[in-house]
Amino acid sequence: MNWLSLAFPVVYLAILIGSLSTFSYVYRQRRATKAASLAPWFPPHLQRNIYLSLLHHEPEEGNEKSAKVPDSVLKAALLRRATEDIHRIIAVRNAKQALSTLLQKGCVGDELWQRFLRAEKEIEEELRDVVNEANAFAPGWGQNIFQSANEMANNAMIRKRMDELQAQATAEKEWWEKRKATIQTNFMKELDEEKSASTLSPTARSVASPTGTSATGKSVSDDDAVIVESGGPKESQGGGKKKKKGKH
Amino acid sequence: METPDTFTLLPLRLDAGTKAISSSQPNPPSSLAAELQSLNTLHRSLLTLDTPHTIPPAPIPVNPKRSAQVNKLRESGNADFRKGKYAEALKLYTLGIEMAASRPPWEPSGLVREELAGLYANRAQAHMAMSQWPEGSIDAQCSVELKKVGNAKAWWRRGRCMVEMGRLEEAREWVEEGLEFEGGEAELKSLMGEIMESLARKEKAKGKK
């Protein structure tokens, strides 16, 4: 009797604690698997894959001699990998501030934050790995491989932007050629109007005659039109330019 | 996605003679093809190095050879410009731009910026001297893009080109932005005044019609 009355609360407690701990275990495990299955922050690291693929390069059948990938290729691949890491670490740093603010305000879900934290951890791991690899190629390279990679990333950005801007040149030029042609025809129209309105003065004729030939010789007439059209502003600008020459 | 301990093995092939890497798939994805191409370019430029272990040296100090060449091209371009040989000057500036842009990628990008900004600004001036406004405006824009502060000349040149092409609204916006960066640069201010005047004149002409 005495035993039974004591056993009852013990069994009760055991069941309670057991079910709670089972629940917590299952819940945590589910969350862990969910976090692991979250979409990664970054796309697959192509440069890393290339580097490691080269490192593990297998000889092709038939020509075993050429199979070994030279170190210089591996170094180049490692540099490309480090450059991509620079892009990623900049992206992570830029996102962190904004994302934590958004998280505090409740604008973004916890899932996004989890993905971000994982990306951050991965990139740290990745940097350490690259430094180790670099040191294996040449002692001390790990210290400045990311300096070089940073310059490479910046230089690539500059060149891309310049190419983009310079690519606009042809379109701009075409637009201007068209524009010049319309200005010229308008100008000629005005001249014609003047001609019909009043008797021809000798100066008007001398201006009209070169443009008059434009119907036949187009390339020549374009230039003429520009000289006539932009004669005023060009002269005024010439003065400003001379002033600047000394300053190069 | 690969975890830190795994990676995706890509089907790559090494050319025995040139040591160029290519994909052994018949139609590799374009991103992979582009990446391999830049890898091979980088590899070739790495091979020209004569440092121990053939690794790129730290960005500083810079090899002075290329800077000297770029400077020389710019100086001779300037000399031709002063003599009125604009086409020659243009050619020299273009060469200088190519020289500066083909600097090995691991060398300091700040230096590349500085050199290119000057060269583009000068080339814009040469274009302007030959009334090639569209090219001039784009070169000046490039220069500004590379160096926004302390580059009043380039700001002014694009503004001027815009005015010459009759794009007054764009010119106004551009010069306004330039004034924000350059503060009270006298030439920019006078250009601004000129733009406002012509805009007002245009308005008037429209009103008359």
mmCIF file of C-alpha atoms in Angstrom, chain A residues 40 42-50 52-54 56-57 60 63 66-70 72-73 75-80 88 118 122 125 129 137-139 141 144 147-148 150-155 157-159 161-162 165-166 168-170 172-173 175-176 179 183 226 229-230 233-234 236-237 240-241 243-245 247-248, chain B residues 1-10 12-14 16 19 21 31-32 35-36 38-39 42-43 46-47 53-59 78 81-82 93 100-110 112-113 116 120 122-123 125 128-129 131 133-135 137-139 141-142 145-146 153 156-157 160 164-167 185 187:
data_model
loop_
_atom_site.group_PDB
_atom_site.id
_atom_site.type_symbol
_atom_site.label_atom_id
_atom_site.label_comp_id
_atom_site.label_asym_id
_atom_site.label_seq_id
_atom_site.Cartn_x
_atom_site.Cartn_y
_atom_site.Cartn_z
ATOM 1 C CA PRO A 40 21.934 28.378 -49.615
ATOM 2 C CA PHE A 42 25.075 31.976 -52.504
ATOM 3 C CA PRO A 43 24.955 29.990 -55.721
ATOM 4 C CA PRO A 44 27.423 27.103 -56.063
ATOM 5 C CA HIS A 45 31.004 28.262 -55.779
ATOM 6 C CA LEU A 46 32.146 27.644 -59.343
ATOM 7 C CA GLN A 47 35.737 28.780 -58.807
ATOM 8 C CA ARG A 48 36.109 26.538 -55.798
ATOM 9 C CA ASN A 49 34.732 23.609 -57.747
ATOM 10 C CA ILE A 50 37.161 24.248 -60.568
ATOM 11 C CA LEU A 52 39.256 21.308 -56.393
ATOM 12 C CA SER A 53 38.444 19.499 -59.617
ATOM 13 C CA LEU A 54 41.874 20.432 -60.934
ATOM 14 C CA HIS A 56 41.845 15.953 -58.016
ATOM 15 C CA HIS A 57 42.376 15.752 -61.744
ATOM 16 C CA GLU A 60 43.084 10.517 -69.081
ATOM 17 C CA ASN A 63 48.401 9.798 -71.952
ATOM 18 C CA SER A 66 50.340 14.936 -69.330
ATOM 19 C CA ALA A 67 47.918 14.268 -66.526
ATOM 20 C CA LYS A 68 49.585 16.273 -63.802
ATOM 21 C CA VAL A 69 48.095 19.740 -63.623
ATOM 22 C CA PRO A 70 50.971 22.220 -63.344
ATOM 23 C CA SER A 72 50.916 27.535 -62.068
ATOM 24 C CA VAL A 73 47.449 26.546 -63.268
ATOM 25 C CA LYS A 75 47.753 28.933 -58.456
ATOM 26 C CA ALA A 76 45.733 30.784 -61.059
ATOM 27 C CA ALA A 77 42.668 28.765 -60.097
ATOM 28 C CA LEU A 78 43.280 29.536 -56.434
ATOM 29 C CA LEU A 79 43.523 33.239 -57.214
ATOM 30 C CA ARG A 80 40.234 33.100 -59.082
ATOM 31 C CA ARG A 88 31.145 37.012 -51.331
ATOM 32 C CA ARG A 118 25.126 29.741 -42.302
ATOM 33 C CA GLU A 122 30.761 28.975 -44.576
ATOM 34 C CA GLU A 125 35.641 28.450 -43.321
ATOM 35 C CA ASP A 129 40.880 27.035 -46.417
ATOM 36 C CA PHE A 137 52.056 26.634 -52.579
ATOM 37 C CA ALA A 138 54.476 29.217 -51.290
ATOM 38 C CA PRO A 139 55.297 30.098 -47.696
ATOM 39 C CA TRP A 141 51.471 33.671 -49.727
ATOM 40 C CA ASN A 144 48.766 38.562 -49.169
ATOM 41 C CA GLN A 147 45.262 41.593 -51.013
ATOM 42 C CA SER A 148 45.985 40.491 -54.557
ATOM 43 C CA ASN A 150 40.971 42.297 -53.689
ATOM 44 C CA GLU A 151 42.850 44.305 -56.307
ATOM 45 C CA MET A 152 41.820 41.768 -58.915
ATOM 46 C CA ALA A 153 38.173 42.134 -57.964
ATOM 47 C CA ASN A 154 38.373 45.932 -58.088
ATOM 48 C CA ASN A 155 40.258 45.960 -61.347
ATOM 49 C CA MET A 157 34.960 45.937 -61.803
ATOM 50 C CA ILE A 158 36.653 49.019 -63.271
ATOM 51 C CA ARG A 159 37.246 47.328 -66.594
ATOM 52 C CA ARG A 161 32.257 49.470 -66.151
ATOM 53 C CA MET A 162 34.556 51.118 -68.703
ATOM 54 C CA LEU A 165 30.324 52.902 -71.030
ATOM 55 C CA GLN A 166 32.478 52.677 -74.129
ATOM 56 C CA GLN A 168 27.455 53.125 -75.719
ATOM 57 C CA ALA A 169 29.709 55.147 -77.997
ATOM 58 C CA THR A 170 28.458 53.714 -81.294
ATOM 59 C CA GLU A 172 25.495 57.790 -79.276
ATOM 60 C CA LYS A 173 27.401 58.477 -82.443
ATOM 61 C CA TRP A 175 22.098 59.328 -82.741
ATOM 62 C CA TRP A 176 24.264 62.371 -83.221
ATOM 63 C CA ARG A 179 20.474 64.624 -85.189
ATOM 64 C CA ILE A 183 19.495 70.100 -87.868
ATOM 65 C CA VAL A 226 28.538 71.444 -88.455
ATOM 66 C CA GLU A 229 25.921 75.316 -87.127
ATOM 67 C CA SER A 230 28.349 75.165 -84.266
ATOM 68 C CA PRO A 233 29.857 78.082 -79.449
ATOM 69 C CA LYS A 234 33.031 76.455 -80.673
ATOM 70 C CA SER A 236 33.801 80.659 -77.311
ATOM 71 C CA GLN A 237 34.889 77.269 -76.062
ATOM 72 C CA GLY A 240 38.340 78.117 -72.242
ATOM 73 C CA LYS A 241 40.403 75.272 -73.552
ATOM 74 C CA LYS A 243 43.260 78.422 -70.450
ATOM 75 C CA LYS A 244 43.241 74.804 -69.271
ATOM 76 C CA LYS A 245 46.092 73.526 -71.270
ATOM 77 C CA LYS A 247 46.961 72.165 -66.022
ATOM 78 C CA HIS A 248 47.469 68.591 -67.207
ATOM 79 C CA MET B 1 25.201 23.269 -52.360
ATOM 80 C CA GLU B 2 28.475 21.760 -51.319
ATOM 81 C CA THR B 3 29.261 21.644 -47.641
ATOM 82 C CA PRO B 4 32.730 22.776 -46.564
ATOM 83 C CA ASP B 5 34.003 19.221 -46.934
ATOM 84 C CA THR B 6 32.637 18.417 -50.355
ATOM 85 C CA PHE B 7 32.748 19.798 -53.863
ATOM 86 C CA THR B 8 31.244 19.100 -57.254
ATOM 87 C CA LEU B 9 33.712 17.407 -59.542
ATOM 88 C CA LEU B 10 33.653 19.158 -62.881
ATOM 89 C CA LEU B 12 37.796 19.333 -66.955
ATOM 90 C CA ARG B 13 40.545 18.620 -69.413
ATOM 91 C CA LEU B 14 44.106 19.855 -69.552
ATOM 92 C CA ALA B 16 49.125 19.012 -72.750
ATOM 93 C CA LYS B 19 48.303 23.868 -70.390
ATOM 94 C CA ILE B 21 42.002 24.115 -69.154
ATOM 95 C CA SER B 31 29.251 30.443 -66.940
ATOM 96 C CA LEU B 32 31.767 27.614 -66.782
ATOM 97 C CA GLU B 35 35.197 31.217 -65.997
ATOM 98 C CA LEU B 36 37.633 28.833 -67.628
ATOM 99 C CA SER B 38 39.360 34.000 -67.471
ATOM 100 C CA LEU B 39 41.281 31.311 -65.619
ATOM 101 C CA LEU B 42 45.077 34.730 -65.602
ATOM 102 C CA HIS B 43 47.315 31.717 -65.907
ATOM 103 C CA LEU B 46 50.929 34.586 -64.020
ATOM 104 C CA LEU B 47 53.505 32.836 -66.179
ATOM 105 C CA HIS B 53 57.315 30.591 -56.731
ATOM 106 C CA THR B 54 55.618 32.597 -59.520
ATOM 107 C CA ILE B 55 53.012 34.030 -57.218
ATOM 108 C CA PRO B 56 51.733 37.584 -57.634
ATOM 109 C CA PRO B 57 53.658 39.943 -55.353
ATOM 110 C CA ALA B 58 51.891 42.077 -52.785
ATOM 111 C CA PRO B 59 50.162 45.040 -54.508
ATOM 112 C CA ASN B 78 49.630 66.328 -74.583
ATOM 113 C CA PHE B 81 47.522 68.287 -78.619
ATOM 114 C CA ARG B 82 49.305 71.538 -77.947
ATOM 115 C CA TYR B 93 45.774 58.704 -75.531
ATOM 116 C CA ALA B 100 46.865 51.293 -68.396
ATOM 117 C CA ALA B 101 43.943 48.901 -68.715
ATOM 118 C CA SER B 102 46.163 45.927 -69.521
ATOM 119 C CA ARG B 103 48.096 46.296 -66.277
ATOM 120 C CA PRO B 104 48.284 42.903 -64.534
ATOM 121 C CA PRO B 105 45.082 42.463 -62.549
ATOM 122 C CA TRP B 106 46.747 42.054 -59.158
ATOM 123 C CA GLU B 107 48.367 45.482 -59.267
ATOM 124 C CA PRO B 108 46.700 48.273 -57.283
ATOM 125 C CA SER B 109 43.335 49.259 -58.698
ATOM 126 C CA GLY B 110 43.626 52.757 -57.252
ATOM 127 C CA VAL B 112 44.599 52.116 -62.554
ATOM 128 C CA ARG B 113 41.747 54.425 -61.643
ATOM 129 C CA LEU B 116 42.662 55.968 -66.633
ATOM 130 C CA TYR B 120 40.042 59.529 -70.528
ATOM 131 C CA ASN B 122 42.487 64.087 -72.032
ATOM 132 C CA ARG B 123 41.003 61.949 -74.772
ATOM 133 C CA GLN B 125 39.417 66.959 -74.808
ATOM 134 C CA MET B 128 36.100 67.863 -78.408
ATOM 135 C CA ALA B 129 38.799 69.625 -80.338
ATOM 136 C CA SER B 131 33.949 68.346 -82.671
ATOM 137 C CA TRP B 133 30.854 65.451 -79.132
ATOM 138 C CA PRO B 134 29.350 61.996 -78.491
ATOM 139 C CA GLU B 135 32.742 60.332 -78.049
ATOM 140 C CA SER B 137 30.970 63.062 -73.677
ATOM 141 C CA ILE B 138 31.425 59.335 -73.123
ATOM 142 C CA ASP B 139 35.129 59.653 -72.419
ATOM 143 C CA GLN B 141 31.825 60.279 -68.302
ATOM 144 C CA CYS B 142 34.324 57.434 -67.999
ATOM 145 C CA GLU B 145 33.116 57.492 -63.129
ATOM 146 C CA LEU B 146 36.685 56.624 -62.202
ATOM 147 C CA LYS B 153 37.718 69.251 -65.938
ATOM 148 C CA TRP B 156 32.960 70.344 -67.360
ATOM 149 C CA ARG B 157 33.840 68.514 -70.584
ATOM 150 C CA ARG B 160 30.067 71.110 -72.637
ATOM 151 C CA GLU B 164 27.039 71.228 -78.063
ATOM 152 C CA MET B 165 24.701 68.374 -78.918
ATOM 153 C CA GLY B 166 21.724 70.436 -77.801
ATOM 154 C CA ARG B 167 20.863 68.153 -74.878
ATOM 155 C CA GLU B 185 34.393 75.348 -59.341
ATOM 156 C CA GLU B 187 34.246 77.010 -64.796
#
